[in-house]
Coordinates of C-alpha atoms in Angstrom, one line a residue:
X24 CA 11.6 224.9 42.6
X25 CA 10.4 221.3 42.0
X26 CA 8.0 221.6 45.0
X27 CA 6.5 224.7 43.4
X28 CA 6.1 223.0 40.1
X29 CA 4.3 220.0 41.7
X30 CA 2.0 222.3 43.8
X31 CA 1.1 224.1 40.6
X32 CA 0.4 220.8 38.8
X33 CA -1.8 219.5 41.7
X34 CA -3.7 222.8 41.8
X35 CA -4.3 222.5 38.1
X36 CA -5.6 219.0 38.6
X37 CA -8.0 220.0 41.4
X38 CA -9.4 223.0 39.5
X39 CA -10.0 221.1 36.2
X40 CA -11.5 218.1 38.1
X41 CA -13.8 220.4 40.1
X42 CA -15.0 222.1 36.9
X43 CA -15.8 218.8 35.2
X44 CA -17.5 217.6 38.4
X45 CA -19.6 220.8 38.7
X46 CA -20.7 220.5 35.0
X47 CA -22.0 217.0 35.6
X48 CA -23.7 217.9 38.9
X49 CA -25.6 220.6 37.1
X50 CA -27.1 218.2 34.6
X51 CA -30.7 217.4 35.2
X52 CA -30.7 213.7 34.2
X53 CA -28.0 211.5 35.5
X54 CA -27.5 207.9 34.6
X55 CA -25.1 205.2 35.8
X56 CA -22.3 206.6 33.7
X57 CA -22.6 210.1 35.2
X58 CA -22.6 208.8 38.7
X59 CA -19.5 206.7 38.0
X60 CA -17.8 209.7 36.5
X61 CA -18.7 211.8 39.6
X62 CA -17.3 209.1 41.9
X63 CA -14.0 208.9 40.0
X64 CA -13.6 212.7 39.9
X65 CA -14.2 212.9 43.6
X66 CA -11.6 210.3 44.4
X67 CA -9.1 211.9 42.0
X68 CA -9.7 215.3 43.6
X69 CA -9.0 213.8 47.1
X70 CA -5.8 212.2 45.6
X71 CA -4.6 215.5 44.2
X72 CA -5.5 217.4 47.4
X73 CA -3.6 214.8 49.4
X74 CA -0.5 215.2 47.2
X75 CA -0.8 219.0 47.3
X76 CA -0.8 218.8 51.1
X77 CA 2.3 216.5 51.0
X78 CA 4.3 218.9 48.8
X79 CA 3.1 222.0 50.5
X80 CA 3.8 221.0 54.1
X81 CA 6.8 218.6 53.7
X82 CA 9.4 221.3 54.4
X83 CA 7.4 223.2 57.2
X84 CA 8.5 222.4 60.7
X85 CA 5.8 221.0 63.0
X86 CA 3.5 220.2 60.1
X87 CA 4.7 216.7 59.3
X88 CA 1.3 215.2 60.3
X89 CA -0.3 217.0 57.4
X90 CA 2.4 215.7 55.1
X91 CA 1.7 212.1 56.3
X92 CA -2.0 212.6 55.9
X93 CA -1.6 213.9 52.4
X94 CA 0.6 210.9 51.4
X95 CA -1.8 208.4 53.0
X96 CA -4.7 209.9 51.1
X97 CA -2.7 209.8 47.9
X98 CA -1.7 206.1 48.3
X99 CA -5.2 205.0 49.1
X100 CA -7.3 207.0 46.6
X101 CA -5.0 207.3 43.6
X102 CA -5.2 203.5 42.7
X103 CA -9.0 203.6 43.2
X104 CA -9.4 206.8 41.2
X105 CA -7.3 205.4 38.3
X106 CA -9.1 202.1 38.4
X107 CA -12.4 204.0 38.2
X108 CA -10.9 205.9 35.2
X109 CA -10.1 202.6 33.5
X110 CA -13.7 201.4 34.1
X111 CA -14.9 204.7 32.4
X112 CA -12.6 204.1 29.4
X113 CA -13.8 200.5 29.2
X114 CA -17.5 201.2 29.2
X115 CA -17.3 204.4 27.0
X116 CA -15.1 203.0 24.3
X117 CA -16.4 199.4 24.4
X118 CA -20.0 200.5 23.7
X119 CA -21.6 197.1 22.9
X120 CA -22.3 194.8 25.9
X121 CA -21.9 191.8 23.6
X122 CA -18.1 192.3 23.3
X123 CA -17.5 192.8 27.1
X124 CA -16.9 189.1 27.6
X125 CA -14.1 186.5 27.4
X126 CA -10.5 187.7 27.4
X127 CA -11.5 191.5 27.6
X128 CA -13.5 190.8 30.7
X129 CA -10.8 188.7 32.3
X130 CA -8.2 191.4 31.6
X131 CA -10.6 194.1 33.0
X132 CA -10.9 192.0 36.2
X133 CA -7.1 191.9 36.4
X134 CA -6.9 195.7 36.1
X135 CA -9.5 196.0 38.8
X136 CA -7.7 193.6 41.2
X137 CA -4.4 195.4 40.6
X138 CA -6.0 198.7 41.5
X139 CA -7.5 197.4 44.8
X140 CA -4.2 195.7 45.6
X141 CA -2.3 198.9 45.0
X142 CA -4.6 200.8 47.4
X143 CA -4.0 198.2 50.1
X144 CA -0.2 198.7 49.9
X145 CA -0.7 201.4 52.5
X146 CA -1.7 198.7 55.0
X147 CA 1.5 196.7 54.2
X148 CA 3.5 199.8 54.5
X149 CA 2.6 200.2 58.2
X150 CA 4.6 197.1 59.0
X151 CA 7.3 197.1 56.3
X152 CA 7.9 200.8 55.3
X153 CA 8.2 199.8 51.7
X154 CA 6.5 203.1 50.5
X155 CA 7.6 205.6 53.1
X156 CA 8.7 205.7 56.8
X157 CA 8.4 208.1 59.7
X158 CA 11.1 208.6 62.3
X159 CA 10.5 209.4 66.0
X160 CA 9.9 213.1 65.1
X161 CA 7.5 212.3 62.2
X162 CA 10.0 213.2 59.6
X163 CA 8.9 211.7 56.2
X164 CA 11.3 209.5 54.1
X165 CA 10.5 207.7 50.9
X166 CA 10.7 203.9 51.1
X167 CA 12.6 201.5 48.7
X168 CA 9.3 200.7 46.7
X169 CA 7.8 204.1 46.7
X170 CA 7.3 203.9 43.0
X171 CA 5.6 200.5 43.1
X172 CA 2.0 202.0 43.0
X173 CA 2.9 204.0 39.9
X174 CA 4.5 200.9 38.2
X175 CA 1.3 198.8 39.1
X176 CA -0.6 201.7 37.5
X177 CA 1.6 201.4 34.4
X178 CA 0.7 197.7 34.2
X179 CA -3.0 198.6 34.4
X180 CA -2.6 201.1 31.6
X181 CA -0.7 198.6 29.4
X182 CA -3.4 196.0 30.0
X183 CA -6.1 198.5 28.8
X184 CA -4.5 198.7 25.3
X185 CA -5.3 195.0 24.3
X186 CA -8.7 195.3 26.0
X187 CA -9.6 198.3 23.8
X188 CA -8.4 196.5 20.6
X189 CA -10.3 193.3 21.5
X190 CA -13.4 195.3 22.2
X191 CA -13.1 197.6 19.3
X192 CA -16.3 198.5 17.4
X193 CA -14.4 200.8 15.0
X194 CA -11.3 200.4 12.7
X195 CA -7.9 199.6 14.1
X196 CA -6.7 203.2 13.4
X197 CA -9.7 204.7 15.3
X198 CA -9.0 202.3 18.2
X199 CA -5.3 203.2 18.2
X200 CA -6.2 206.9 18.2
X201 CA -8.5 206.4 21.2
X202 CA -5.9 204.4 23.1
X203 CA -3.3 207.2 22.4
X204 CA -5.7 209.9 23.5
X205 CA -7.0 208.3 26.7
X206 CA -4.1 206.1 27.8
X207 CA -1.1 207.6 26.1
X208 CA -0.8 210.7 28.4
X209 CA -0.8 208.7 31.7
X210 CA 1.7 206.1 30.3
X211 CA 4.0 208.9 29.2
X212 CA 3.7 210.6 32.6
X213 CA 4.7 207.4 34.5
X214 CA 7.7 206.7 32.3
X215 CA 8.8 210.3 32.8
X216 CA 8.4 210.0 36.6
X217 CA 10.6 206.9 36.6
X218 CA 13.4 209.1 35.2
X219 CA 12.5 212.3 37.1
X220 CA 10.9 211.0 40.3
X221 CA 10.7 214.4 41.8
X222 CA 8.0 215.5 39.3
X223 CA 4.4 214.3 39.9
X224 CA 3.0 214.1 36.4
X225 CA 0.5 211.2 36.8
X226 CA -2.3 213.2 38.4
X227 CA -2.5 216.0 35.8
X228 CA -2.1 213.5 33.0
X229 CA -5.1 211.5 34.2
X230 CA -7.0 214.8 34.5
X231 CA -6.2 215.6 30.9
X232 CA -7.5 212.1 29.9
X233 CA -10.7 212.6 32.0
X234 CA -11.2 216.0 30.3
X235 CA -11.0 214.2 26.9
X236 CA -13.5 211.6 28.2
X237 CA -15.8 214.3 29.3
X238 CA -15.6 215.8 25.8
X239 CA -16.4 212.4 24.4
X240 CA -19.3 212.0 26.8
X241 CA -20.8 215.3 25.8
X242 CA -20.4 214.4 22.2
X243 CA -22.1 211.0 22.7
X244 CA -24.9 212.8 24.6
X245 CA -25.5 215.2 21.7
X246 CA -25.4 212.3 19.2
X247 CA -28.0 210.4 21.2
X248 CA -30.2 213.5 21.5
X249 CA -30.0 214.0 17.8
X250 CA -30.8 210.3 17.2
X251 CA -33.8 210.6 19.5
X252 CA -35.0 213.7 17.7
X253 CA -34.8 211.8 14.4
X254 CA -36.6 208.8 15.9
X255 CA -39.3 211.1 17.4
X256 CA -39.7 212.8 14.0
X257 CA -40.0 209.4 12.3
X258 CA -42.5 208.2 14.9
X259 CA -44.6 211.3 14.2
X260 CA -44.7 210.5 10.5
X261 CA -45.6 206.9 11.2
X262 CA -48.2 208.0 13.7
X263 CA -49.7 210.5 11.2
X264 CA -49.8 207.8 8.5
X265 CA -51.4 205.5 11.0
X266 CA -54.0 208.0 12.0
X267 CA -55.0 209.2 8.6
X268 CA -55.9 205.7 7.3
X269 CA -57.6 205.4 3.9
X270 CA -60.4 203.2 5.2
X271 CA -61.2 205.7 8.0
X272 CA -61.3 208.6 5.5
X273 CA -63.4 206.5 3.1
X274 CA -65.9 205.5 5.8
X275 CA -66.1 209.1 7.1
X276 CA -66.8 210.5 3.7
X277 CA -69.4 207.8 3.1
X278 CA -71.1 208.7 6.4
X279 CA -71.0 212.4 5.5
X280 CA -72.5 211.6 2.1
X281 CA -75.4 209.7 3.7
X282 CA -76.0 212.5 6.2
X283 CA -76.2 215.1 3.4
X284 CA -79.5 213.5 2.3
X285 CA -80.8 212.4 5.7
X286 CA -79.7 215.2 8.0
X287 CA -77.9 218.2 6.2
X288 CA -77.4 220.0 9.5
X289 CA -75.6 217.0 11.0
X290 CA -73.6 216.6 7.8
X291 CA -72.4 220.1 8.2
X292 CA -71.1 219.3 11.7
X293 CA -69.5 216.1 10.4
X294 CA -67.6 218.0 7.7
X295 CA -66.3 220.4 10.3
X296 CA -65.2 217.5 12.5
X297 CA -63.5 215.9 9.6
X298 CA -61.6 219.1 8.7
X299 CA -60.5 219.8 12.2
X300 CA -59.4 216.1 12.7
X301 CA -57.2 216.2 9.6
X302 CA -55.8 219.7 10.5
X303 CA -55.0 218.5 14.0
X304 CA -53.0 215.5 12.7
X305 CA -51.1 217.6 10.3
X306 CA -50.3 220.2 13.0
X307 CA -49.1 217.5 15.3
X308 CA -46.6 216.2 12.8
X309 CA -44.6 219.5 12.8
X310 CA -45.0 220.2 16.5
X311 CA -42.3 219.5 19.1
X312 CA -44.0 221.2 22.0
X313 CA -46.5 220.1 24.6
X314 CA -50.1 221.2 24.0
X315 CA -52.9 221.8 26.6
X316 CA -54.9 218.7 27.4
X317 CA -58.0 220.6 26.5
X318 CA -56.7 220.8 22.9
X319 CA -56.0 217.1 22.8
X320 CA -59.5 216.5 24.2
X321 CA -61.0 218.6 21.5
X322 CA -59.3 216.5 18.9
X323 CA -60.6 213.4 20.6
X324 CA -64.2 214.7 20.5
X325 CA -63.9 215.5 16.8
X326 CA -62.6 212.0 16.1
X327 CA -65.4 210.4 18.2
X328 CA -68.0 212.5 16.5
X329 CA -66.8 211.1 13.1
X330 CA -66.9 207.6 14.4
X331 CA -70.3 208.0 15.8
X332 CA -71.6 209.5 12.6
X333 CA -71.6 206.0 11.3
X334 CA -75.0 204.5 12.2
X335 CA -73.4 201.1 12.8
X336 CA -71.4 202.5 15.7
X337 CA -73.4 202.2 18.9
X338 CA -70.8 202.7 21.6
X339 CA -71.1 205.4 24.2
X340 CA -68.4 207.7 25.6
X341 CA -68.3 208.9 29.2
X342 CA -66.1 211.6 30.6
X343 CA -64.8 211.8 34.2
X344 CA -62.4 214.8 34.0
X345 CA -61.2 215.7 37.5
X346 CA -58.4 217.9 36.1
X347 CA -57.8 219.5 32.7
X348 CA -55.2 222.2 33.4
X349 CA -52.0 220.4 32.2
X350 CA -50.2 219.7 29.0
X351 CA -49.5 216.5 27.0
X352 CA -47.6 215.7 23.8
X353 CA -49.8 216.1 20.7
X354 CA -51.5 212.9 19.6
X355 CA -50.7 211.1 22.8
X356 CA -54.2 210.3 24.0
X357 CA -56.3 210.3 20.8
X358 CA -54.5 207.1 19.5
X359 CA -55.4 205.3 22.7
X360 CA -59.0 206.3 22.3
X361 CA -58.9 205.1 18.7
X362 CA -57.5 201.8 19.8
X363 CA -60.4 201.4 22.2
X364 CA -62.9 202.2 19.3
X365 CA -61.3 200.0 16.6
X366 CA -60.2 197.0 18.7
X367 CA -62.2 197.2 21.9
X368 CA -65.6 198.1 20.4
X369 CA -65.1 196.3 17.1
X370 CA -66.4 192.9 18.3
X371 CA -69.2 194.2 20.4
X372 CA -72.7 194.4 18.9
X373 CA -74.0 196.8 21.5
X374 CA -73.5 198.1 25.0
X375 CA -69.9 199.3 24.4
X376 CA -68.7 202.1 26.7
X377 CA -65.4 204.1 26.6
X378 CA -64.5 206.1 29.6
X379 CA -62.0 208.9 29.5
X380 CA -60.9 210.1 32.9
X381 CA -58.2 212.3 34.4
X382 CA -56.6 212.4 37.9
X383 CA -53.9 214.3 39.7
X384 CA -51.6 213.5 42.6
X385 CA -48.6 215.2 44.1
X386 CA -46.2 214.1 41.4
X387 CA -48.1 213.6 38.2
X388 CA -51.3 213.9 36.1
X389 CA -52.9 210.7 34.8
X390 CA -55.2 210.1 31.8
X391 CA -57.1 206.9 32.0
X392 CA -58.8 205.4 28.9
X393 CA -61.1 202.4 29.8
X394 CA -63.3 200.3 27.6
X395 CA -65.5 197.3 28.2
X396 CA -64.8 195.7 24.9
X397 CA -62.7 192.6 24.1
X398 CA -59.2 192.9 25.6
X399 CA -55.8 192.0 24.2
X400 CA -56.1 188.4 25.3
X401 CA -58.9 187.8 22.8
X402 CA -57.5 190.0 20.0
X403 CA -56.4 188.5 16.7
X404 CA -52.7 188.5 15.8
X405 CA -53.2 191.3 13.3
X406 CA -55.0 193.4 15.8
X407 CA -52.2 192.7 18.4
X408 CA -49.5 193.9 16.0
X409 CA -51.4 197.1 15.1
X410 CA -52.0 197.8 18.8
X411 CA -48.3 197.2 19.7
X412 CA -47.1 199.6 17.0
X413 CA -49.5 202.3 18.0
X414 CA -48.9 202.0 21.7
X415 CA -45.1 201.7 21.4
X416 CA -45.2 204.8 19.3
X417 CA -47.1 206.8 21.9
X418 CA -44.9 205.3 24.7
X419 CA -41.7 206.5 23.0
X420 CA -43.0 210.0 22.4
X421 CA -44.2 210.3 26.0
X422 CA -40.8 209.3 27.3
X423 CA -38.9 211.6 24.9
X424 CA -41.1 214.7 25.3
X425 CA -42.1 214.8 28.9
X426 CA -40.5 211.7 30.7
X427 CA -44.1 210.3 30.7
X428 CA -45.1 206.6 30.8
X429 CA -47.9 204.4 29.5
X430 CA -49.3 201.4 31.4
X431 CA -51.7 198.8 30.0
X432 CA -54.0 196.4 31.9
X433 CA -56.0 194.1 29.6
X434 CA -57.8 190.8 30.0
X435 CA -60.5 188.9 28.2
X436 CA -63.0 191.7 28.7
X437 CA -61.9 195.3 29.0
X438 CA -58.7 197.3 28.6
X439 CA -57.4 200.1 30.8
X440 CA -54.6 202.3 29.5
X441 CA -53.1 204.8 31.9
X442 CA -50.8 207.7 30.8
X443 CA -48.7 209.4 33.5
X444 CA -47.4 213.0 32.9
X445 CA -44.9 214.1 35.6
X446 CA -45.3 217.5 37.0
X447 CA -42.4 219.9 36.3
X448 CA -40.1 220.7 39.1

């Protein structure tokens, strides 16, 4: 009866671990935490399968080798899987890197060493038989210290409690609840095993804790996504306020007023450019979708037309568009062009040229904005700060909306800004 209960518990462990593992594997973007989680789950599945083999084949004549194999796998991988579980708890609950030092770090190293030492007990067992022994017919018998790995695991669990309290970023009650949720179940399981050694409760108890960790990971992931969305929305507002600057509106209106008397036809076109420019900025504020590059290019042309309506602006614009059939985040290229006009061309009396180019390779599309004006090295402090805010804003939105990037190469003369948009799939 006890064997059937243990087999059922191990099957529960394997199935739940496999479901969690599959859900993480199906995620598109994986970071260090996800890969650590996958490794721990894989080791825990191997541990549970090994124990399942041991309980299933222990009473079957002629299948002692499978029983031995199962126990060996269990003794090797269980300490490693549990140590990996502790690492997950440590890094998920101790969120700030600044508090992972001093006593908490020392205790974390002790936990790690205990886990490795526990997994190496199988080597000691070959000579001493402290965990289990085999007779001449490969019959399996528990050794005098068969519970030593579980007791070492209990020490690891108890050490994790002060680590969590020393690293806490929340209240004592919240930390106590976290410790009870993630460590309480395995501790209770080991204590119960010491009184009822025939029941294997540690593996399903760790699985329950890992299931809780997965719920926490998903919750944190959703929280981060919501935070990124808020930051993205805030950046759009900042970008819009930066784009619709009072002095630019004032200068544009003055230029249009002058054109009304000198060239009414041209003034009509400037009014249209101005209206489209404002409308595009307002539309971009409420948009979370990518737009065709041709639409962004149209916005750039309207902006440049307004700038060049001022007779004091003598710069030229050249286009080298090898590809146009792709999408970009709204207002991702126009601010770069505006930087080239306001900062690159500002200190040139004449001969200024801005080049807008596009390229394509196997993995991405590139937009290159190049000017022959004065670069960042010769910019004033105020100009540097304005450039940094604008470029950081664009860089953040590129990363958030399409996993894109922005590279800058600037010297005394000339600046090249390169935007990369990864291809889907």
